[in-house]
XYZ file of C-alpha atoms in Angstrom:
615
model
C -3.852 -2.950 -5.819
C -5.879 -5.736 -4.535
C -8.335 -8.131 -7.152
C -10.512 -10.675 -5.441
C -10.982 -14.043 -7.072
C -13.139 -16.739 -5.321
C -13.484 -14.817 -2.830
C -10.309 -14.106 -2.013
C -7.412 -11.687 -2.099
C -5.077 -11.815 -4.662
C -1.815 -9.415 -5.053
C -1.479 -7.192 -8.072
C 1.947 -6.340 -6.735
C 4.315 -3.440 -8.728
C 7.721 -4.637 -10.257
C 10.050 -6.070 -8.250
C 12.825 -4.194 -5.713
C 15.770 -5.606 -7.370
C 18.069 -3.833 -4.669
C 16.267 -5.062 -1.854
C 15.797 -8.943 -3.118
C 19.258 -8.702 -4.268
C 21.147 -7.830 -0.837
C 18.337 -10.298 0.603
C 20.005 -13.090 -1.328
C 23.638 -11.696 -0.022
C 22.874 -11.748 3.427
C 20.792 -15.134 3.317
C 24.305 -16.547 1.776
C 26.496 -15.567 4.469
C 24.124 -16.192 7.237
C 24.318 -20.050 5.532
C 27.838 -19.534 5.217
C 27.942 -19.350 8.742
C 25.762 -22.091 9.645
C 27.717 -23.943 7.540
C 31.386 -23.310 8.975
C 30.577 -23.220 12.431
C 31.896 -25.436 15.515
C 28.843 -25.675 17.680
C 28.458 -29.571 17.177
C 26.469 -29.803 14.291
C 22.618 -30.840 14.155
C 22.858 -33.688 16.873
C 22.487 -31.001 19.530
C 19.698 -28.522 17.964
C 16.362 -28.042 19.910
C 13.608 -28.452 17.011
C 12.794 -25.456 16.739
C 16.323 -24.237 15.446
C 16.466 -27.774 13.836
C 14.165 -26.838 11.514
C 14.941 -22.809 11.663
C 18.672 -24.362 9.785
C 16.479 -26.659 7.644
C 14.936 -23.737 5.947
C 17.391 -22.055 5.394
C 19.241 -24.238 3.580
C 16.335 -25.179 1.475
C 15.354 -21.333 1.064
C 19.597 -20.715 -0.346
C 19.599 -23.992 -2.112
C 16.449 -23.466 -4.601
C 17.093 -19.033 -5.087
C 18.166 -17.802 -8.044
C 21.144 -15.802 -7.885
C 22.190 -17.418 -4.619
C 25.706 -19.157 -4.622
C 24.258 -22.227 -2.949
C 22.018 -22.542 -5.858
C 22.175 -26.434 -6.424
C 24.525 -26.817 -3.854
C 25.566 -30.679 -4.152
C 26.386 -31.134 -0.192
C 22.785 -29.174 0.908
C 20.589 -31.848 0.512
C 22.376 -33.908 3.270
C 22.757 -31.413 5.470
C 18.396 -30.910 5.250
C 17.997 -34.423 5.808
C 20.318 -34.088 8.500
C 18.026 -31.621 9.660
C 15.005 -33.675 9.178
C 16.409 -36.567 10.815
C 16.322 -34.830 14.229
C 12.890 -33.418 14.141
C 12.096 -37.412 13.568
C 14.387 -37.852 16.734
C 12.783 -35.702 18.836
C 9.194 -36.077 17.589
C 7.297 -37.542 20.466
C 4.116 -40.451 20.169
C 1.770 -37.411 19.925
C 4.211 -36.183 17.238
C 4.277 -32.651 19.246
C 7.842 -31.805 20.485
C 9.408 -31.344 23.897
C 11.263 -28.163 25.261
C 10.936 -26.116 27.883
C 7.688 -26.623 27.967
C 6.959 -30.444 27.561
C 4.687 -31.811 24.851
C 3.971 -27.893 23.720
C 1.289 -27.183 21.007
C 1.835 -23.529 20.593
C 5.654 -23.900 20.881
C 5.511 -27.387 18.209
C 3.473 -24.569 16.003
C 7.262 -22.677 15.580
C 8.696 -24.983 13.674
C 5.475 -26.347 11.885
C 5.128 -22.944 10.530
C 8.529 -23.038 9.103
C 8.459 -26.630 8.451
C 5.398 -25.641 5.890
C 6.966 -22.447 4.543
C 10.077 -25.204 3.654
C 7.599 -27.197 1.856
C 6.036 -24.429 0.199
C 9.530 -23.291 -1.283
C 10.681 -26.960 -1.839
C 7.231 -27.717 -3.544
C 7.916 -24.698 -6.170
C 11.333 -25.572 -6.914
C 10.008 -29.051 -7.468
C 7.803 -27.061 -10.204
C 10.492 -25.211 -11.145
C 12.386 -28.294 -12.156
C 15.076 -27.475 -9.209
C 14.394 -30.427 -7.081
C 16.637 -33.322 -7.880
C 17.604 -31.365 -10.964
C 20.175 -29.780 -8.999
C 21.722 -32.714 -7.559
C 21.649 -34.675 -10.914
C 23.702 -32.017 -12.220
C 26.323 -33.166 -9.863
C 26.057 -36.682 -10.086
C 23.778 -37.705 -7.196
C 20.680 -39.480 -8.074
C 17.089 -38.701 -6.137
C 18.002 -39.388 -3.289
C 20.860 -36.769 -3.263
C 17.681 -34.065 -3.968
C 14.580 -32.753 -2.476
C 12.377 -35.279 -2.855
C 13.509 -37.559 0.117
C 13.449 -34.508 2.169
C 10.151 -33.062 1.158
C 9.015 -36.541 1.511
C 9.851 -37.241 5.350
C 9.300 -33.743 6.126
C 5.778 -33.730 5.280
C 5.196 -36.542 7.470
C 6.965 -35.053 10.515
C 3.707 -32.251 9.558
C 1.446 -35.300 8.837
C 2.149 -37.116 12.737
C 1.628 -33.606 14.247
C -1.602 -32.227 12.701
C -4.215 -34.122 15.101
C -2.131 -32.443 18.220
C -2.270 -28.512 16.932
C -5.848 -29.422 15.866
C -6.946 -30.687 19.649
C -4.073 -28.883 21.542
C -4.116 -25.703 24.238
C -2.091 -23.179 24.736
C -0.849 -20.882 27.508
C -0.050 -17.477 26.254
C -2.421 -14.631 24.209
C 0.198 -15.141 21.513
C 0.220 -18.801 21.350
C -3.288 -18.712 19.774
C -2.155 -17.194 16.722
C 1.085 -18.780 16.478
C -1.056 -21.803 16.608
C -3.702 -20.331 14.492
C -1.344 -19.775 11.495
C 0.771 -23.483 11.868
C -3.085 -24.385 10.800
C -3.661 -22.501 8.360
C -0.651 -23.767 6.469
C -1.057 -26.908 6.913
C -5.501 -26.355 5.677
C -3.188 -24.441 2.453
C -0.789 -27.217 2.531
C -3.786 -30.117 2.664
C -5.351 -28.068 -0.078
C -2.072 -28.014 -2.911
C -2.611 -31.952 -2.207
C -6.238 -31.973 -3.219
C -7.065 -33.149 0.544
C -8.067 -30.668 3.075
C -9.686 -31.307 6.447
C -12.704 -29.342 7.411
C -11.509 -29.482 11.582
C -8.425 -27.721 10.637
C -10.479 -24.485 9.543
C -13.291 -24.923 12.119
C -10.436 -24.918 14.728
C -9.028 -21.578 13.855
C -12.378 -20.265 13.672
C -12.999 -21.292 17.490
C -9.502 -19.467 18.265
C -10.328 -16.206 16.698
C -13.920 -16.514 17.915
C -12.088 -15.344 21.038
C -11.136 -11.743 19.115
C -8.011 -10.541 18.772
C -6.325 -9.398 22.266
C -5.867 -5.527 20.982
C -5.807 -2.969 23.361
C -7.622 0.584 22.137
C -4.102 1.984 21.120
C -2.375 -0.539 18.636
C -0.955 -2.628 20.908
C -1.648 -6.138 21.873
C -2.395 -7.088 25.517
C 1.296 -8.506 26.355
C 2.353 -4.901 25.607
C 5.637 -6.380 23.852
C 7.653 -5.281 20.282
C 9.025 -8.580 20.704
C 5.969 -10.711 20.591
C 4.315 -8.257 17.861
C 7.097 -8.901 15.804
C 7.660 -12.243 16.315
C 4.352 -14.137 16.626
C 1.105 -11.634 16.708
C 1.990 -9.874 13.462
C 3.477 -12.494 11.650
C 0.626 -15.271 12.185
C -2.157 -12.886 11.575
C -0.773 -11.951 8.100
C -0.145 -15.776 7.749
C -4.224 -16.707 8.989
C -5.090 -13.820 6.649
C -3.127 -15.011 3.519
C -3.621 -18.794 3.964
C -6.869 -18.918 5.399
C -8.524 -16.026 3.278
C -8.927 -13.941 6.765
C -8.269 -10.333 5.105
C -10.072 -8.886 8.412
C -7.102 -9.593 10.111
C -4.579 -7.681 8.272
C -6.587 -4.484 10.707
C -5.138 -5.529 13.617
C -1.150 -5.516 11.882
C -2.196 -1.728 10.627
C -3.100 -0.503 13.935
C 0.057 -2.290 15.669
C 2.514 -1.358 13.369
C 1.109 2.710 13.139
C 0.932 2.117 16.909
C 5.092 1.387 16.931
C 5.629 4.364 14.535
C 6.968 6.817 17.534
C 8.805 4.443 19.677
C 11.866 3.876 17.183
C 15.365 5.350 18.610
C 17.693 6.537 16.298
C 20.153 3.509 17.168
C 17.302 1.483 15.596
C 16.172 0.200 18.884
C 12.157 0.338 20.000
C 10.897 1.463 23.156
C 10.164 -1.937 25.386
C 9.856 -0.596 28.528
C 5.804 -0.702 28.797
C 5.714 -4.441 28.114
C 4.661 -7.086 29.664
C 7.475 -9.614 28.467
C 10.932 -10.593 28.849
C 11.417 -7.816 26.609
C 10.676 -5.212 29.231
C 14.411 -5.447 30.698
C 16.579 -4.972 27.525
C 17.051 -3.080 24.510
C 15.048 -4.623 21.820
C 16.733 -4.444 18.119
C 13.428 -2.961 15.665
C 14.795 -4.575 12.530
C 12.806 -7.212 12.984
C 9.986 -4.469 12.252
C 11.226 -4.490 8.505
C 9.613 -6.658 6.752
C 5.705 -6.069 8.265
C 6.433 -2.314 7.678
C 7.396 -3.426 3.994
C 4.686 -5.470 4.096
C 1.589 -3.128 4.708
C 3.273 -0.098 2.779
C 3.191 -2.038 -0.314
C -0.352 -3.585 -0.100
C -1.677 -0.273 1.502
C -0.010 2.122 -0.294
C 0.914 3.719 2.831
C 4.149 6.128 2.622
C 4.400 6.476 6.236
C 4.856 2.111 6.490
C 7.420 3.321 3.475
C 9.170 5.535 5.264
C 9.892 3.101 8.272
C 10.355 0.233 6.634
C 12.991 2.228 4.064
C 14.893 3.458 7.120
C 14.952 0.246 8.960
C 16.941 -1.181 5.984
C 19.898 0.168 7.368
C 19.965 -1.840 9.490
C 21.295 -5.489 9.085
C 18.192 -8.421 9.637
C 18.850 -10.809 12.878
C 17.767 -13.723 10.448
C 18.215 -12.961 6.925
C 17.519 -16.169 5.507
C 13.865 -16.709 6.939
C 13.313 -13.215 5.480
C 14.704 -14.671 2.495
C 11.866 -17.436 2.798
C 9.407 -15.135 3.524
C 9.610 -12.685 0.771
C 9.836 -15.583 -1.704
C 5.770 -16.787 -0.529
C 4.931 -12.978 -0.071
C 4.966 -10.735 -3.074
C 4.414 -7.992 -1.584
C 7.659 -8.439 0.408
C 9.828 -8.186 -2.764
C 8.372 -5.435 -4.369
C 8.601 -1.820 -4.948
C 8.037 0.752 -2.289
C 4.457 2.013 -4.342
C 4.603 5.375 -2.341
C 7.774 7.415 -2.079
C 9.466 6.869 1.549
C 11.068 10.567 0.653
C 14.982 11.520 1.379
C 16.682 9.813 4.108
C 19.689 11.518 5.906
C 20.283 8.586 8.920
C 18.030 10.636 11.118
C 14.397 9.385 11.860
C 11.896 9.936 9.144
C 9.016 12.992 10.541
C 6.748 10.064 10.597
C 8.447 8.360 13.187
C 9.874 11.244 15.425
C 6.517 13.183 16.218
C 6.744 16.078 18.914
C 4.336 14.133 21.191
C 3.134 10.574 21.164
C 0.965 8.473 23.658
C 0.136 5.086 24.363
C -2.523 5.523 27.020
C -3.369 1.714 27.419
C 0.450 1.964 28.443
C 0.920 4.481 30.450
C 4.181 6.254 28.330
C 4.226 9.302 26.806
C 7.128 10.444 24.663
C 8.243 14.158 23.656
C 11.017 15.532 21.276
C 12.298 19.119 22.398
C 15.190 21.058 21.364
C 16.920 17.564 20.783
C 15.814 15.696 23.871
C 13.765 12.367 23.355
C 12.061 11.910 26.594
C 9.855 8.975 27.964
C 8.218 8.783 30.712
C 6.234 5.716 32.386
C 4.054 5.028 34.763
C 2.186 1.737 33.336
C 3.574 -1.097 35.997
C 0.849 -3.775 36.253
C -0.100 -3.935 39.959
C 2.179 -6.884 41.509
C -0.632 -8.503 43.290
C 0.943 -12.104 42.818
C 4.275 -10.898 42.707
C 6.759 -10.344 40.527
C 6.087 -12.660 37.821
C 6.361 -13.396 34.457
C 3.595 -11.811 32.266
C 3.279 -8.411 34.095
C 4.815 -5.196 33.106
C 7.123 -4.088 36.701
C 9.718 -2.589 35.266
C 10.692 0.370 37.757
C 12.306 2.830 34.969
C 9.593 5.879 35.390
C 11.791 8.120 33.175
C 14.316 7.969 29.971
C 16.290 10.703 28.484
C 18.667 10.817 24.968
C 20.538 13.431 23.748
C 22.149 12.494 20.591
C 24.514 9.826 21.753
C 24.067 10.790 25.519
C 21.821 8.359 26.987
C 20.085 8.072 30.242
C 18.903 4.846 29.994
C 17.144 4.641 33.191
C 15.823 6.730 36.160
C 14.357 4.810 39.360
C 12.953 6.206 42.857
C 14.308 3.541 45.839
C 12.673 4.376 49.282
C 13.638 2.456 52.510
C 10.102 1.484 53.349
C 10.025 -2.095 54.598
C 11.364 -3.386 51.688
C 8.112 -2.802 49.521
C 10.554 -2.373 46.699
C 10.843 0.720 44.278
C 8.689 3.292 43.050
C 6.126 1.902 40.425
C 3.539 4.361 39.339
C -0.078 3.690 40.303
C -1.437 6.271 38.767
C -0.640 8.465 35.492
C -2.145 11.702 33.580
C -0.794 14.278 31.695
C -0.801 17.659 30.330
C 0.786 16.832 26.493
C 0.459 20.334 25.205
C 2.368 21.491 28.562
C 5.061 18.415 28.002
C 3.968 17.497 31.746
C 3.420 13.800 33.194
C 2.324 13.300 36.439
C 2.886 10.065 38.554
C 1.774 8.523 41.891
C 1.738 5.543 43.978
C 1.036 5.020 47.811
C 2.360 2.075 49.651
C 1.101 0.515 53.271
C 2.945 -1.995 55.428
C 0.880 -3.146 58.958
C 2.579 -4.054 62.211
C -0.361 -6.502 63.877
C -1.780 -6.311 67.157
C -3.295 -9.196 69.130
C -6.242 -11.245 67.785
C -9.152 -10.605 69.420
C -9.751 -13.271 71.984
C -12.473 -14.858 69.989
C -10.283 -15.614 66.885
C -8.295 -17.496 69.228
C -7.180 -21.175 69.046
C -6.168 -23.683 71.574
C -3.435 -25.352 69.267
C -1.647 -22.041 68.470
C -1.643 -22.700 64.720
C -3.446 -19.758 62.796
C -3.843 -19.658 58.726
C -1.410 -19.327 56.817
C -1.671 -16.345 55.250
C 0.165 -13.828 52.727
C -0.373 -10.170 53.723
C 1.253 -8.317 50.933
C 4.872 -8.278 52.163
C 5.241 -11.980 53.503
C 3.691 -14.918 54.577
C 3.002 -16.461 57.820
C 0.724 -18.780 59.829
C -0.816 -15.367 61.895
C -4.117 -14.842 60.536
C -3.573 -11.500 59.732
C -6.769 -10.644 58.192
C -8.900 -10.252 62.118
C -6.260 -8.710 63.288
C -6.398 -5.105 64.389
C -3.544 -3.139 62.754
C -1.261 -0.147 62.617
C -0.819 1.208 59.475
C 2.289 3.137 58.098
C 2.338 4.880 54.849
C 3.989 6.642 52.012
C 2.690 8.383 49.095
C 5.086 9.252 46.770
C 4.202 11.942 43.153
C 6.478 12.728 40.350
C 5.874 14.966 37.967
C 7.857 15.242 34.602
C 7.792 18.956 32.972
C 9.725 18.033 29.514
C 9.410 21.780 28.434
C 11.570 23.970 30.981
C 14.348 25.971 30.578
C 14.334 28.906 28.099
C 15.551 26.548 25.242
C 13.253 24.026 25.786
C 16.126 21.487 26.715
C 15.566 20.755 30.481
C 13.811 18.628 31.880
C 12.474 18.769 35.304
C 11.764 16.073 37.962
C 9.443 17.016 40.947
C 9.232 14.659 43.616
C 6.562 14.722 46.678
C 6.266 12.891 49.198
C 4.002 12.290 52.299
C 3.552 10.202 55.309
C 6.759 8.059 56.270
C 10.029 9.966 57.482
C 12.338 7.955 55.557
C 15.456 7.579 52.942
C 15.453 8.108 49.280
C 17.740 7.152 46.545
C 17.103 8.672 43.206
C 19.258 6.426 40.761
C 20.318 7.914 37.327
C 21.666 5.120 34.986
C 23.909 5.966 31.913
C 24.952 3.781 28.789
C 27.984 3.046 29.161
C 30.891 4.713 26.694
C 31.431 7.921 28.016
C 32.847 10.534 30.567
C 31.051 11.716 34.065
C 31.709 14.352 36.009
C 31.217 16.048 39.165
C 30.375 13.558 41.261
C 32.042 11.746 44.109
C 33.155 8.083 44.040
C 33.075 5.778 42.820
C 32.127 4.234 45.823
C 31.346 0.200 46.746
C 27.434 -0.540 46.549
C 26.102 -2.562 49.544
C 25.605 -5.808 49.397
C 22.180 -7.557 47.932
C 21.754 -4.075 46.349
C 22.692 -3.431 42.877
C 26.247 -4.654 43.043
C 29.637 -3.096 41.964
C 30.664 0.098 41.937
C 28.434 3.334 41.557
C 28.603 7.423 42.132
C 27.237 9.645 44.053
C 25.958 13.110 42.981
C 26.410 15.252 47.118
C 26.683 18.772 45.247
C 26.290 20.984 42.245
C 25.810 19.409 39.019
C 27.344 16.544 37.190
C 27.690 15.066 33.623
C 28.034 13.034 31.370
C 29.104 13.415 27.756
C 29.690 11.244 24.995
C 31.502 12.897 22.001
C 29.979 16.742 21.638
C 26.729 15.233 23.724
C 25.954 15.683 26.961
C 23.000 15.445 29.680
C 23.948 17.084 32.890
C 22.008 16.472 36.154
C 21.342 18.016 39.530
C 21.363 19.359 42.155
C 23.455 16.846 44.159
C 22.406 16.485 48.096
C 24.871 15.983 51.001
C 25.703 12.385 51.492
C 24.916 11.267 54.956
C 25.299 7.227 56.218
C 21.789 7.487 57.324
C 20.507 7.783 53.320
C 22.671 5.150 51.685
C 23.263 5.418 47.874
C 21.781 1.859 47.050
C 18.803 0.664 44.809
C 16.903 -1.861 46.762
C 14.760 -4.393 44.406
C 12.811 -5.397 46.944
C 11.987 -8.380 49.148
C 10.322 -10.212 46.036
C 13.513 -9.878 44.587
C 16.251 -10.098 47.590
C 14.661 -13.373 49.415
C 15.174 -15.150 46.140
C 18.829 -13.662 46.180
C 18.132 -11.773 42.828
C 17.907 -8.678 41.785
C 16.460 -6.520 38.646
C 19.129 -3.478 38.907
C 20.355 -1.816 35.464
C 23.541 -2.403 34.204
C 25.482 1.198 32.780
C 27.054 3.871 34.677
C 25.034 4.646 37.753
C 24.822 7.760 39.807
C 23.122 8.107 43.061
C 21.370 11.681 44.454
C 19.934 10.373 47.804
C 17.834 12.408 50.467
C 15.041 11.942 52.895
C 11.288 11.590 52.302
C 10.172 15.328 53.663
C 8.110 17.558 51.636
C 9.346 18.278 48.062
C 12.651 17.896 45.849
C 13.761 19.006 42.734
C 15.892 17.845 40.089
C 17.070 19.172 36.205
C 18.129 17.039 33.438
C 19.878 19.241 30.804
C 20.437 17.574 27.171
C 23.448 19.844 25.432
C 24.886 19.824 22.307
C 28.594 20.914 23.190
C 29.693 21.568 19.527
């Protein structure tokens, strides 16, 4: 399905998806509709980045065939409206300010869509759309594209120096940068003009390689960031800058993803390294790259996921708009058969068994369970910070619409936080994932008299927990300890459907809370409470499982959970972030029903999770 000519790839794409363009074009109108009617004080106020997000949109709607704001009379203002306050807010370097002042990679945002604009504005033009549209009604050229096109190419024009010589400070901002240029080189090049530094540029970024770990995924670890800069700026360097060798790296990402898709149409984000790490992410915004890659591969399994992902509604349906109209492949036919979709997940993307060992999650599907386990945490060195994967969920269960959203170890062991896995292997024929961590604390003795000082003021040093001007490192030391082990068995029970939990611990005598957190949306039972949280722990109310087994059931699904402990005031039912969270006053505690089993750190424990199907 691929010719080359000059050297470079050219789509011999199949007829066109009529269905798909066609609701494309729906959606794209009422997402303008939107824009369009709401209260949220106009363009004055925009950031550039959604100035120009709005700005392409309207052009995308106001030059589509078939779209009711074809020709639009009143759209043209409302662009160079747009337009207006990118020129506002373009600084002297003609990069733009945000969050992050005078940004390169974060100016790239809306330079890529400020060129995909052009593109679309520069066909119409060709088309005989451009002021032919607003002549229709009256208005003269002014009232079309051209003065638009015309201003918005220079906004492009005073920024191209600054993406050429600029920096970044993410993996992902290379490519995000990376593909601004390569629009602007294909942009340069529809003029007749291009300039050689743009293209030796790019070819100093990807000198770097591509930051892809051995199992699909990119270093930051994140759906988000695959879907929203990685993937889409490689397929842009690839299509605009003839880089076809790129288009490798979107394969093995995207049949990396395959497994991780929930039947809600969420992805798995728990491994990453992102913001994305402590929500739900949405996969629709997989769509279009699955769509993408089936059609130019010929893959069905891309055609199966990107079929069933059409069920679900895009977040912005107008940029997909944009996108499909400078991508044929996008708007095409599915070339291999995605097969007969009931709602459920296609076989491609429900496998018994999938890995990602780079991550350190494993996922199994048993007699209706969907189980994940983790034990990938980056080790927290310099802290909690941004960029590292700490997440403290070790273990996720669904049963139909019964979801255990999160299960978390909290130990009081000076405030060293909760149980993130050092350590992970596993047993995937046996359904078995086992994981460790050991954590130290020191109480210091006396320095020995030569480390001494006559002013009393030591180094200021941070020892792990805290900080302090004690010159901890000569200090002899007493060490206290605790090594905590879970193990996972996903295959017990005669039916296959429980799961079992193993914990071991050694060293410290100490308290243990084993926190089991529920979407919310259904009924629990058999436990005690609810009863008030602590202060500076997780906040409102919780539950506390002291006997038998409990439940929870949504509809005619359930996941019940046990054995409960005694409660006793010396083992609170609390999850403690940790100091790196609590001296900040914050906290990283779920949000859902929560239900507490608590105990003390001696020897062994053991716990079932039970996914039923009541009907």
């Amino acid at each position: 399905m691929i010719v080359v000519k000059d050297g470079i790839d050219q789509p011999q794409v199949s007829a066109a998806d009529a269905a798909f363009v066609g609701g494309l074009v729906q959606a794209a109108d009422a997402y303008v509709d939107a824009l369009l009617t709401a209260d949220d004080g106009g363009v004055a106020a925009l950031p550039h980045r959604a100035a120009m997000s709005r700005l392409l949109a309207l052009a995308t709607v106001y030059t589509e065939p078939g779209s009711a704001h074809r020709g639009a009379p009143g759209l043209p203002a409302a662009m160079a409206a747009c337009v207006a306050r990118l020129e506002h807010l373009q600084g002297p370097t003609g990069l733009f300010d945000g969050t992050n002042l005078s940004s390169p990679p974060d100016s790239a945002f809306t330079i890529n869509d400020a060129c995909m604009a052009l593109e679309i504005m520069d066909a119409a033009k060709d088309g005989g759309i451009d002021d032919g549209g607003a002549a229709r009604d009256g208005g003269g050229a002014d009232g079309g594209l051209a003065d638009v096109r015309r201003r918005l190419r220079a906004v492009v024009g005073r920024i191209t120096d600054a993406l050429v010589t600029g920096g970044v400070h993410t993996p992902n901002h290379r490519w995000e940068l990376c593909a601004a240029l390569a629009r602007i080189h294909a942009l340069q090049e529809r003029e007749g003009s291009p300039r050689p530094e743009i293209s030796e540029r790019i070819g100093q970024w990807l000198a770097e390689g591509i930051d892809q770990l051995p199992d699909g995924m990119y270093s930051e670890r994140s759906p988000l960031y695959a879907t929203a800069v990685t993937n889409p700026s490689l397929l842009a360097i690839a299509d605009c800058a003839g880089r076809a060798e790129l288009l490798e790296h979107v394969r093995g990402n995207l049949a990396a993803f395959l497994p991780w898709f929930n039947a809600d149409g969420s992805i798995e984000s728990l491994f990453s390294r992102r913001q994305d790490q402590w929500f739900t992410f949405d996969g629709e915004s997989f769509q279009l790259l699955y769509r993408r890659m089936a059609n130019q591969d010929g893959r069905a399994d891309f055609a199966a996921a990107a079929a069933w992902l059409q069920q679900f509604p895009l977040l912005e349906p107008a940029k997909a708009l944009a996108r499909t109209r400078l991508d044929p492949w996008l708007g095409s036919e599915f070339p291999a058969a995605p097969g007969v979709l009931d709602g459920g997940l296609p076989p491609v993307m429900a496998p018994d068994r999938a890995e990602l060992a780079t991550c350190g999650v494993h996922r199994f599907r048993k007699a209706g369970n969907v189980v994940t386990v983790f034990g990938g945490c980056d080790e927290l060195v310099p802290g909690v910070v941004s960029g590292l994967s700490s997440n403290p969920t070790f273990l996720r269960l669904a049963h139909g619409d019964a979801v255990l959203t999160d299960v978390r170890l909290s130990r009081s062991f000076f405030d060293l936080g909760p149980f993130r896995s050092q350590t992970v292997s596993a047993d995937p024929g046996a359904g078995t994932v086992r994981l460790s961590e050991e954590q130290r604390a020191n109480f210091y003795l006396p320095l020995p008299p030569e480390k001494h000082r006559q002013d009393g003021i030591y180094a200021l040093v941070h020892e792990g927990r805290f900080s302090a001007s004690m010159d901890f490192g000569h200090r002899p030391t007493v060490e206290h300890r605790l090594s905590t082990a879970i193990s996972v068995h996903t295959g017990g029970g005669a039916g296959g459907d429980v799961v079992e939990v193993e914990l071991d611990f050694g060293g410290a005598d100490t308290s243990f809370a084993l926190e089991l957190t529920f979407r919310p949306g259904g009924e629990l039972t058999g436990v005690a409470g609810p009863a008030v949280v602590p202060s500076g722990a997780s906040g409102g109310e919780a539950f506390q499982l002291t006997s038998g087994t409990g439940s929870y059931r949504v509809g005619d699904d359930a996941i019940e959970f046990g054995p409960g402990i005694p409660a006793d005031p010396d083992n609170p039912p609390l999850y403690n972030p940790g100091e790196a969270y609590r001296y900040l006053s914050g906290t990283n505690a779920t949000d859902g029903v929560r239900v507490y089993i608590t105990g003390r750190t001696r020897g062994t424990h053991r716990f079932t999770l039970r996914g039923r199907s009541l009907s």
